[in-house]
């Protein structure tokens, strides 16, 4: 009995040694699961705003109608433009300058001559009006958008709403080549037409035919909220989003704001902060052992040499940004008064942002990717609406609050995301870094060619990538 009494406590303590940690682990696991399952995804507060002149009218008194809109022109508008073009003061360029000093003035002379004597604005207005345009008032300002539906939908086929958002110095017109590929893909040899969209392209407030804010602090969050309200007003509860440049920032904010409304987010540019010790170390290691920091061979090819591609090239291409993020109205008043100045300022971006090597060409390589009619039509949208200053202010409103455009990155994006990485984009963001913000990347494509203005330059490539992305999302 004495021996047995000693054995029992020993057995009991052994069982305790095993059972207690197991039980604690089980209870802890259940508690962790409960905490994780009950935790909500962090979102950006939607808030509300009023950007119209004067005070907000009483609730229920705001005009929520959707009104058909048509772009128009007049003899007076065209005569005024021609008179200003006739007074163009030419400045000789430096020999051998190409586009290294900005827009080559000798080539600018050719552009102005074409604009004055061959460009037909009335004809281009007809081109712009080939898609249905609308206006609707949201938060006190008139929002312009085009809404294009498929002309034919086979019985039983779902049509997916897709909101596409432009950037600066582009416009809704950037999407005119890609719209038919998305709304009628079978007609253009894109797959079997199993993925079909109706496309909504709004103009960012202050750009083109969308009214500018009458108040300060109109930023991408306000724009995201307005575009959510627009889609809701059109009757959509769920929709896909696509964007590059400011469109990327706006659509990302939309996904962070109301993830339950966003079926998928497709981007051709992502804003990721490269600051911090961790990123610096990974950048240094990536130059020698890219696999160690999660870079693919293609990432390394596009990202290095680091100083050339991420410092010198970015500094050369971002001078405009510093002006617009600080005192946009000063530079803007000259551009708003001179059509030639406006054209040089805008069209120069369509040179080196399309292909960095175009810097070395006397004509900036512009006509190798676009026609002068296309480029001047985009310029005319800014000219006839006097919207260059308000479009430039968008930089002031966003950068004054968030100098690195990374504050919102603290809110992760959990909606399915597709990224099309074009090789001539100003900066390359490897997938491993995009994962820091976009937690559910469904597709990441190294595009074979193309630059910043993807929809305008390579509409078929972009359309194919959007369709591939949506097809995968629908299978999830």
Coordinates of C-alpha atoms in Angstrom, one line a residue:
X1 CA 0.0 0.0 0.0
X2 CA 2.9 2.3 0.8
X3 CA 4.5 1.7 -2.5
X4 CA 1.2 2.1 -4.4
X5 CA 0.4 5.4 -2.7
X6 CA 3.7 6.7 -4.0
X7 CA 3.1 5.5 -7.5
X8 CA -0.4 7.0 -7.9
X9 CA 0.7 10.7 -7.3
X10 CA 3.6 10.1 -9.7
X11 CA 1.2 8.9 -12.4
X12 CA -1.2 11.7 -11.7
X13 CA 1.6 14.3 -12.1
X14 CA 2.7 12.8 -15.4
X15 CA -0.8 13.0 -16.8
X16 CA -1.0 16.6 -15.6
X17 CA 2.2 17.4 -17.4
X18 CA 0.7 16.2 -20.6
X19 CA -3.0 17.1 -20.3
X20 CA -2.6 20.7 -18.9
X21 CA -0.5 22.0 -21.9
X22 CA -2.8 20.2 -24.4
X23 CA -5.9 21.6 -22.8
X24 CA -4.3 25.1 -22.6
X25 CA -3.3 24.8 -26.3
X26 CA -6.8 23.8 -27.3
X27 CA -8.5 26.6 -25.3
X28 CA -6.0 29.1 -26.6
X29 CA -6.5 27.9 -30.2
X30 CA -10.3 28.2 -29.8
X31 CA -9.9 31.7 -28.3
X32 CA -7.6 32.8 -31.2
X33 CA -10.0 31.5 -33.8
X34 CA -12.9 33.3 -32.1
X35 CA -10.9 36.5 -32.0
X36 CA -9.9 36.2 -35.6
X37 CA -13.3 35.2 -36.9
X38 CA -14.9 38.0 -35.0
X39 CA -12.5 40.7 -36.1
X40 CA -13.7 42.9 -38.9
X41 CA -11.5 43.9 -41.8
X42 CA -10.2 47.5 -41.3
X43 CA -11.7 50.0 -43.7
X44 CA -11.5 53.7 -44.6
X45 CA -14.4 55.6 -43.1
X46 CA -16.7 56.7 -46.0
X47 CA -17.7 59.9 -44.3
X48 CA -19.6 62.5 -46.3
X49 CA -18.9 65.9 -48.0
X50 CA -20.2 69.0 -49.8
X51 CA -18.1 70.5 -52.5
X52 CA -20.6 72.8 -54.2
X53 CA -20.7 76.6 -54.0
X54 CA -22.3 77.9 -50.8
X55 CA -24.2 75.9 -48.2
X56 CA -25.5 72.4 -48.6
X57 CA -29.3 72.3 -49.2
X58 CA -31.6 70.5 -46.8
X59 CA -31.7 66.7 -47.0
X60 CA -34.0 65.6 -49.8
X61 CA -33.7 68.8 -51.7
X62 CA -30.6 67.7 -53.7
X63 CA -30.9 66.9 -57.4
X64 CA -30.2 63.2 -57.8
X65 CA -31.3 62.9 -61.4
X66 CA -29.1 61.4 -64.2
X67 CA -29.1 63.8 -67.1
X68 CA -28.0 63.0 -70.7
X69 CA -25.1 65.2 -71.8
X70 CA -23.7 66.1 -75.2
X71 CA -20.3 67.7 -75.9
X72 CA -20.8 70.7 -78.2
X73 CA -18.6 73.3 -79.8
X74 CA -19.1 76.6 -81.7
X75 CA -17.5 78.8 -84.3
X76 CA -16.6 81.3 -81.6
X77 CA -14.7 78.6 -79.6
X78 CA -12.8 77.4 -82.7
X79 CA -12.0 81.0 -83.9
X80 CA -10.6 81.9 -80.5
X81 CA -8.4 78.8 -80.6
X82 CA -7.1 79.6 -84.1
X83 CA -6.3 83.2 -83.2
X84 CA -4.3 82.1 -80.2
X85 CA -2.5 79.5 -82.3
X86 CA -1.7 82.2 -84.9
X87 CA 0.0 84.2 -82.1
X88 CA 2.3 81.3 -81.1
X89 CA 5.8 82.7 -80.2
X90 CA 8.4 80.2 -81.3
X91 CA 11.6 79.6 -79.2
X92 CA 14.4 77.9 -81.1
X93 CA 15.5 74.7 -79.4
X94 CA 19.1 73.8 -78.4
X95 CA 20.8 71.7 -81.1
X96 CA 20.7 68.0 -80.4
X97 CA 18.3 68.5 -77.5
X98 CA 15.7 66.0 -78.7
X99 CA 13.2 65.8 -75.7
X100 CA 16.0 66.2 -73.0
X101 CA 14.9 69.8 -72.3
X102 CA 11.2 69.0 -72.5
X103 CA 9.0 69.4 -75.6
X104 CA 11.2 70.0 -78.6
X105 CA 10.2 73.4 -80.0
X106 CA 10.8 72.5 -83.6
X107 CA 8.5 69.5 -83.4
X108 CA 6.1 71.7 -81.5
X109 CA 6.0 74.0 -84.5
X110 CA 4.8 71.0 -86.6
X111 CA 2.1 70.1 -84.0
X112 CA 0.8 73.7 -83.9
X113 CA 0.7 73.8 -87.7
X114 CA -1.3 70.6 -87.8
X115 CA -3.6 71.8 -85.0
X116 CA -4.3 75.1 -86.8
X117 CA -4.7 73.9 -90.3
X118 CA -5.7 70.2 -90.3
X119 CA -7.1 69.2 -87.0
X120 CA -10.9 69.1 -87.1
X121 CA -12.4 69.7 -83.7
X122 CA -15.9 69.3 -84.9
X123 CA -15.2 65.9 -86.2
X124 CA -13.5 64.9 -82.9
X125 CA -16.6 66.1 -81.0
X126 CA -18.6 63.6 -83.1
X127 CA -16.1 60.9 -82.1
X128 CA -16.4 61.9 -78.4
X129 CA -20.2 61.8 -78.6
X130 CA -20.3 58.3 -80.1
X131 CA -20.7 56.9 -76.5
X132 CA -23.6 58.1 -74.2
X133 CA -22.6 60.9 -71.9
X134 CA -24.3 61.9 -68.7
X135 CA -24.2 64.4 -65.8
X136 CA -25.4 63.8 -62.3
X137 CA -24.9 66.0 -59.2
X138 CA -23.2 64.4 -56.2
X139 CA -22.1 66.3 -53.1
X140 CA -22.9 69.6 -54.8
X141 CA -20.8 69.2 -58.0
X142 CA -21.8 67.9 -61.5
X143 CA -20.1 64.6 -62.3
X144 CA -19.6 63.7 -65.9
X145 CA -19.4 60.1 -67.1
X146 CA -19.9 57.9 -70.1
X147 CA -21.9 54.6 -69.7
X148 CA -21.5 52.0 -72.5
X149 CA -23.5 48.8 -72.5
X150 CA -23.0 45.8 -74.9
X151 CA -25.1 46.1 -78.1
X152 CA -25.9 42.4 -77.8
X153 CA -25.9 40.0 -74.9
X154 CA -26.6 36.3 -75.4
X155 CA -29.4 34.9 -73.4
X156 CA -28.3 33.9 -69.9
X157 CA -25.0 35.7 -70.0
X158 CA -24.1 38.0 -67.1
X159 CA -22.9 41.5 -67.9
X160 CA -20.4 42.7 -65.3
X161 CA -20.2 46.4 -64.5
X162 CA -16.7 47.9 -64.7
X163 CA -15.8 51.4 -63.5
X164 CA -12.6 52.7 -65.2
X165 CA -10.9 55.7 -63.8
X166 CA -8.3 57.9 -65.6
X167 CA -5.5 60.0 -64.2
X168 CA -3.5 63.1 -65.1
X169 CA -2.9 64.4 -67.7
X170 CA -5.4 62.0 -69.3
X171 CA -9.2 61.9 -69.5
X172 CA -12.1 59.6 -70.0
X173 CA -11.1 59.7 -73.7
X174 CA -8.1 57.3 -72.9
X175 CA -10.6 54.5 -72.7
X176 CA -12.2 54.9 -76.1
X177 CA -10.1 52.2 -77.7
X178 CA -10.6 49.7 -75.0
X179 CA -14.3 50.1 -74.5
X180 CA -15.4 48.1 -77.6
X181 CA -13.0 45.3 -76.6
X182 CA -14.7 45.0 -73.2
X183 CA -18.3 45.5 -74.2
X184 CA -18.1 43.4 -77.4
X185 CA -15.1 41.1 -77.0
X186 CA -16.3 38.4 -79.4
X187 CA -16.4 40.9 -82.3
X188 CA -12.7 41.8 -81.7
X189 CA -11.4 38.2 -81.4
X190 CA -11.0 38.3 -77.7
X191 CA -11.8 34.8 -76.3
X192 CA -15.3 33.5 -76.8
X193 CA -17.0 36.5 -75.3
X194 CA -17.6 34.7 -72.0
X195 CA -16.6 37.8 -70.1
X196 CA -18.6 40.9 -71.1
X197 CA -18.8 44.3 -69.4
X198 CA -20.8 47.4 -69.3
X199 CA -18.3 50.2 -68.8
X200 CA -18.6 53.4 -66.8
X201 CA -15.9 56.0 -67.2
X202 CA -16.3 59.1 -65.0
X203 CA -14.2 62.3 -65.2
X204 CA -12.5 63.0 -62.0
X205 CA -14.0 66.2 -60.5
X206 CA -12.0 69.1 -61.8
X207 CA -11.0 67.3 -65.0
X208 CA -12.8 67.8 -68.3
X209 CA -16.5 67.9 -68.1
X210 CA -16.8 67.1 -64.3
X211 CA -17.2 70.2 -62.2
X212 CA -14.4 71.2 -59.9
X213 CA -14.7 71.4 -56.2
X214 CA -15.5 74.9 -54.9
X215 CA -13.8 74.1 -51.6
X216 CA -10.4 73.0 -50.4
X217 CA -9.2 69.5 -49.4
X218 CA -11.0 67.6 -52.3
X219 CA -8.8 64.5 -52.4
X220 CA -8.9 60.8 -53.6
X221 CA -11.0 59.8 -50.6
X222 CA -13.7 62.3 -51.5
X223 CA -13.5 61.1 -55.1
X224 CA -13.7 57.4 -54.1
X225 CA -16.9 58.2 -52.1
X226 CA -18.4 60.1 -54.9
X227 CA -17.7 57.3 -57.4
X228 CA -19.3 54.8 -55.0
X229 CA -22.4 57.0 -54.8
X230 CA -22.4 57.2 -58.6
X231 CA -22.4 53.4 -59.0
X232 CA -25.1 53.1 -56.4
X233 CA -27.1 55.7 -58.2
X234 CA -26.8 53.7 -61.4
X235 CA -28.3 50.7 -59.5
X236 CA -25.1 48.6 -59.0
X237 CA -24.5 46.9 -55.7
X238 CA -21.4 45.1 -56.7
X239 CA -18.9 46.0 -59.4
X240 CA -15.3 45.7 -60.7
X241 CA -12.9 48.6 -60.7
X242 CA -9.9 49.5 -62.9
X243 CA -7.4 52.3 -62.7
X244 CA -3.9 53.6 -63.4
X245 CA -2.2 56.8 -62.2
X246 CA -4.8 58.7 -60.0
X247 CA -7.3 56.1 -61.1
X248 CA -5.3 53.5 -59.2
X249 CA -5.3 55.6 -56.0
X250 CA -9.0 56.3 -56.3
X251 CA -10.1 52.7 -57.0
X252 CA -7.8 51.4 -54.3
X253 CA -9.5 53.8 -51.9
X254 CA -12.9 52.6 -53.1
X255 CA -11.8 49.0 -52.3
X256 CA -10.6 50.1 -48.8
X257 CA -13.8 52.0 -48.2
X258 CA -16.5 49.6 -49.2
X259 CA -14.9 46.2 -49.9
X260 CA -18.3 44.5 -49.9
X261 CA -19.2 46.5 -53.0
X262 CA -16.0 45.7 -55.0
X263 CA -16.0 42.3 -56.7
X264 CA -12.5 42.9 -57.9
X265 CA -9.8 45.6 -58.4
X266 CA -7.6 45.7 -61.5
X267 CA -4.6 48.1 -61.6
X268 CA -1.9 49.0 -64.1
X269 CA 0.0 51.1 -61.5
X270 CA 0.3 50.7 -57.7
X271 CA 1.6 53.2 -55.2
X272 CA 3.8 51.6 -52.6
X273 CA 6.1 53.4 -50.2
X274 CA 9.8 52.3 -50.6
X275 CA 10.9 54.1 -47.4
X276 CA 12.1 52.4 -44.3
X277 CA 15.1 50.4 -43.2
X278 CA 13.6 47.1 -44.2
X279 CA 12.9 48.1 -47.8
X280 CA 16.4 49.6 -48.0
X281 CA 18.0 46.4 -46.9
X282 CA 15.8 44.3 -49.3
X283 CA 16.7 46.7 -52.1
X284 CA 20.4 46.3 -51.5
X285 CA 20.2 42.5 -51.2
X286 CA 17.9 42.2 -54.2
X287 CA 20.6 43.5 -56.5
X288 CA 22.8 40.4 -55.7
X289 CA 20.4 37.7 -54.5
X290 CA 16.9 38.8 -55.8
X291 CA 15.4 35.4 -54.8
X292 CA 16.3 36.0 -51.2
X293 CA 14.0 39.0 -51.0
X294 CA 11.2 37.5 -53.2
X295 CA 12.1 39.2 -56.5
X296 CA 11.8 37.3 -59.7
X297 CA 14.4 37.6 -62.5
X298 CA 12.0 39.9 -64.3
X299 CA 11.6 42.1 -61.2
X300 CA 15.3 42.4 -60.9
X301 CA 15.6 43.3 -64.6
X302 CA 13.0 46.0 -64.3
X303 CA 14.1 47.4 -60.9
X304 CA 17.9 47.6 -61.3
X305 CA 20.1 49.5 -61.7
X306 CA 18.3 51.1 -58.7
X307 CA 19.7 54.6 -58.8
X308 CA 19.1 55.0 -62.5
X309 CA 15.5 53.6 -62.6
X310 CA 14.2 54.7 -59.2
X311 CA 16.0 57.9 -58.5
X312 CA 17.4 59.7 -61.6
X313 CA 14.5 58.7 -63.9
X314 CA 11.9 59.5 -61.3
X315 CA 13.4 62.9 -60.5
X316 CA 13.6 63.8 -64.2
X317 CA 9.9 62.9 -64.8
X318 CA 8.5 64.4 -61.6
X319 CA 9.3 68.1 -61.8
X320 CA 5.7 68.9 -62.7
X321 CA 4.6 67.1 -59.6
X322 CA 6.4 69.4 -57.2
X323 CA 4.9 72.5 -58.9
X324 CA 1.4 71.0 -58.8
X325 CA 1.7 69.7 -55.3
X326 CA 2.7 73.2 -54.0
X327 CA 1.5 76.1 -56.1
X328 CA -0.7 74.8 -59.0
X329 CA -2.5 78.0 -59.7
X330 CA 0.7 79.9 -60.5
X331 CA 1.8 77.6 -63.3
X332 CA -1.8 76.8 -64.3
X333 CA -2.9 80.3 -65.2
X334 CA -0.3 80.4 -68.1
X335 CA -1.4 77.0 -69.4
X336 CA -5.1 78.0 -69.2
X337 CA -4.3 81.0 -71.3
X338 CA -2.1 79.5 -74.0
X339 CA -3.2 76.5 -76.0
X340 CA 0.3 75.9 -77.2
X341 CA 1.7 75.9 -73.7
X342 CA -1.0 73.6 -72.6
X343 CA -0.3 71.1 -75.5
X344 CA 3.4 71.1 -74.8
X345 CA 2.9 70.5 -71.1
X346 CA 0.4 67.7 -71.5
X347 CA 1.8 66.0 -74.7
X348 CA 5.3 65.8 -73.3
X349 CA 4.0 63.3 -70.7
X350 CA 2.7 61.1 -73.5
X351 CA 6.3 60.9 -74.8
X352 CA 8.6 59.7 -72.0
X353 CA 5.8 58.2 -69.9
X354 CA 5.1 55.9 -72.8
X355 CA 8.7 54.9 -73.4
X356 CA 11.7 56.3 -71.6
X357 CA 13.9 56.0 -74.7
X358 CA 11.7 58.5 -76.5
X359 CA 13.7 61.1 -74.7
X360 CA 16.3 60.8 -77.4
X361 CA 13.9 61.4 -80.3
X362 CA 13.4 64.8 -81.9
X363 CA 9.6 64.1 -82.1
X364 CA 9.5 62.4 -78.7
X365 CA 8.3 59.2 -80.4
X366 CA 4.7 60.6 -80.0
X367 CA 3.4 59.5 -83.4
X368 CA 4.9 56.0 -83.2
X369 CA 2.2 55.2 -80.6
X370 CA -0.5 57.8 -81.0
X371 CA -2.0 60.0 -83.8
X372 CA -1.9 63.8 -83.5
X373 CA -5.7 63.7 -83.6
X374 CA -5.8 61.5 -80.5
X375 CA -3.3 63.6 -78.6
X376 CA -4.8 66.9 -79.5
X377 CA -8.3 65.6 -78.7
X378 CA -7.1 64.9 -75.1
X379 CA -5.6 68.4 -75.0
X380 CA -8.8 70.0 -76.3
X381 CA -10.8 68.4 -73.5
X382 CA -8.7 70.4 -71.0
X383 CA -8.7 73.5 -73.2
X384 CA -12.5 73.9 -73.9
X385 CA -13.4 73.1 -70.2
X386 CA -10.6 75.4 -68.8
X387 CA -9.9 72.5 -66.4
X388 CA -6.1 72.4 -66.4
X389 CA -5.8 74.5 -63.1
X390 CA -8.4 72.4 -61.2
X391 CA -6.8 69.2 -62.4
X392 CA -3.4 70.4 -61.2
X393 CA -4.9 71.3 -57.8
X394 CA -5.7 67.6 -57.2
X395 CA -1.9 67.1 -56.5
X396 CA -2.0 69.9 -53.9
X397 CA -5.0 68.4 -52.1
X398 CA -3.6 64.9 -52.0
X399 CA 0.1 65.5 -51.4
X400 CA -0.4 68.2 -48.7
X401 CA -2.1 65.6 -46.6
X402 CA 0.0 62.6 -47.6
X403 CA 3.5 63.5 -49.1
X404 CA 4.4 59.9 -49.8
X405 CA 1.0 58.7 -50.9
X406 CA 1.3 55.9 -48.4
X407 CA -0.9 56.8 -45.4
X408 CA -3.8 54.8 -46.8
X409 CA -1.6 51.8 -47.3
X410 CA -2.0 51.1 -43.6
X411 CA -5.5 49.9 -44.5
X412 CA -5.0 46.6 -46.4
X413 CA -6.9 45.8 -49.6
X414 CA -8.6 42.4 -49.2
X415 CA -10.7 42.3 -52.3
X416 CA -9.4 40.2 -55.2
X417 CA -6.8 42.2 -57.0
X418 CA -5.2 42.0 -60.5
X419 CA -2.0 43.9 -61.4
X420 CA -0.7 44.5 -64.9
X421 CA 2.9 45.6 -64.7
X422 CA 3.8 47.4 -67.9
X423 CA 7.6 47.5 -68.6
X424 CA 7.8 51.2 -69.4
X425 CA 5.8 52.4 -66.4
X426 CA 7.7 55.1 -64.4
X427 CA 8.3 52.8 -61.5
X428 CA 8.2 49.0 -61.1
X429 CA 6.6 47.4 -58.0
X430 CA 7.4 43.7 -57.6
X431 CA 4.6 41.5 -56.5
X432 CA 6.2 40.7 -53.2
X433 CA 6.0 44.5 -52.3
X434 CA 2.5 44.9 -53.7
X435 CA 1.5 42.1 -51.3
X436 CA 2.3 44.5 -48.4
X437 CA -1.0 46.3 -49.2
X438 CA -2.9 44.1 -51.6
X439 CA -3.5 40.9 -49.6
X440 CA -5.4 39.0 -52.2
X441 CA -3.6 39.3 -55.5
X442 CA -5.3 36.9 -57.9
X443 CA -3.2 37.8 -61.0
X444 CA 0.1 39.6 -61.5
X445 CA 1.2 39.9 -65.1
X446 CA 4.5 41.1 -66.5
X447 CA 3.1 42.8 -69.6
X448 CA 5.3 42.4 -72.7
X449 CA 5.2 46.0 -73.8
X450 CA 3.6 49.4 -73.0
X451 CA 3.9 52.2 -70.5
X452 CA 1.9 54.6 -68.3
X453 CA -1.1 55.2 -70.5
X454 CA -2.0 51.5 -70.9
X455 CA -5.6 51.7 -72.2
X456 CA -4.7 54.4 -74.7
X457 CA -1.5 52.7 -75.9
X458 CA -2.1 49.0 -75.6
X459 CA -5.8 48.5 -75.3
X460 CA -5.9 44.9 -76.4
X461 CA -3.2 43.8 -74.0
X462 CA -4.9 45.5 -71.1
X463 CA -8.4 44.2 -72.1
X464 CA -7.0 40.6 -72.2
X465 CA -5.5 41.0 -68.7
X466 CA -8.7 42.5 -67.3
X467 CA -10.7 39.5 -68.7
X468 CA -8.2 37.0 -67.4
X469 CA -8.4 38.5 -64.0
X470 CA -12.2 38.7 -63.9
X471 CA -12.5 35.1 -65.1
X472 CA -10.4 33.9 -62.2
X473 CA -12.3 36.0 -59.7
X474 CA -15.6 34.5 -60.9
X475 CA -14.2 31.0 -60.4
X476 CA -13.2 31.7 -56.8

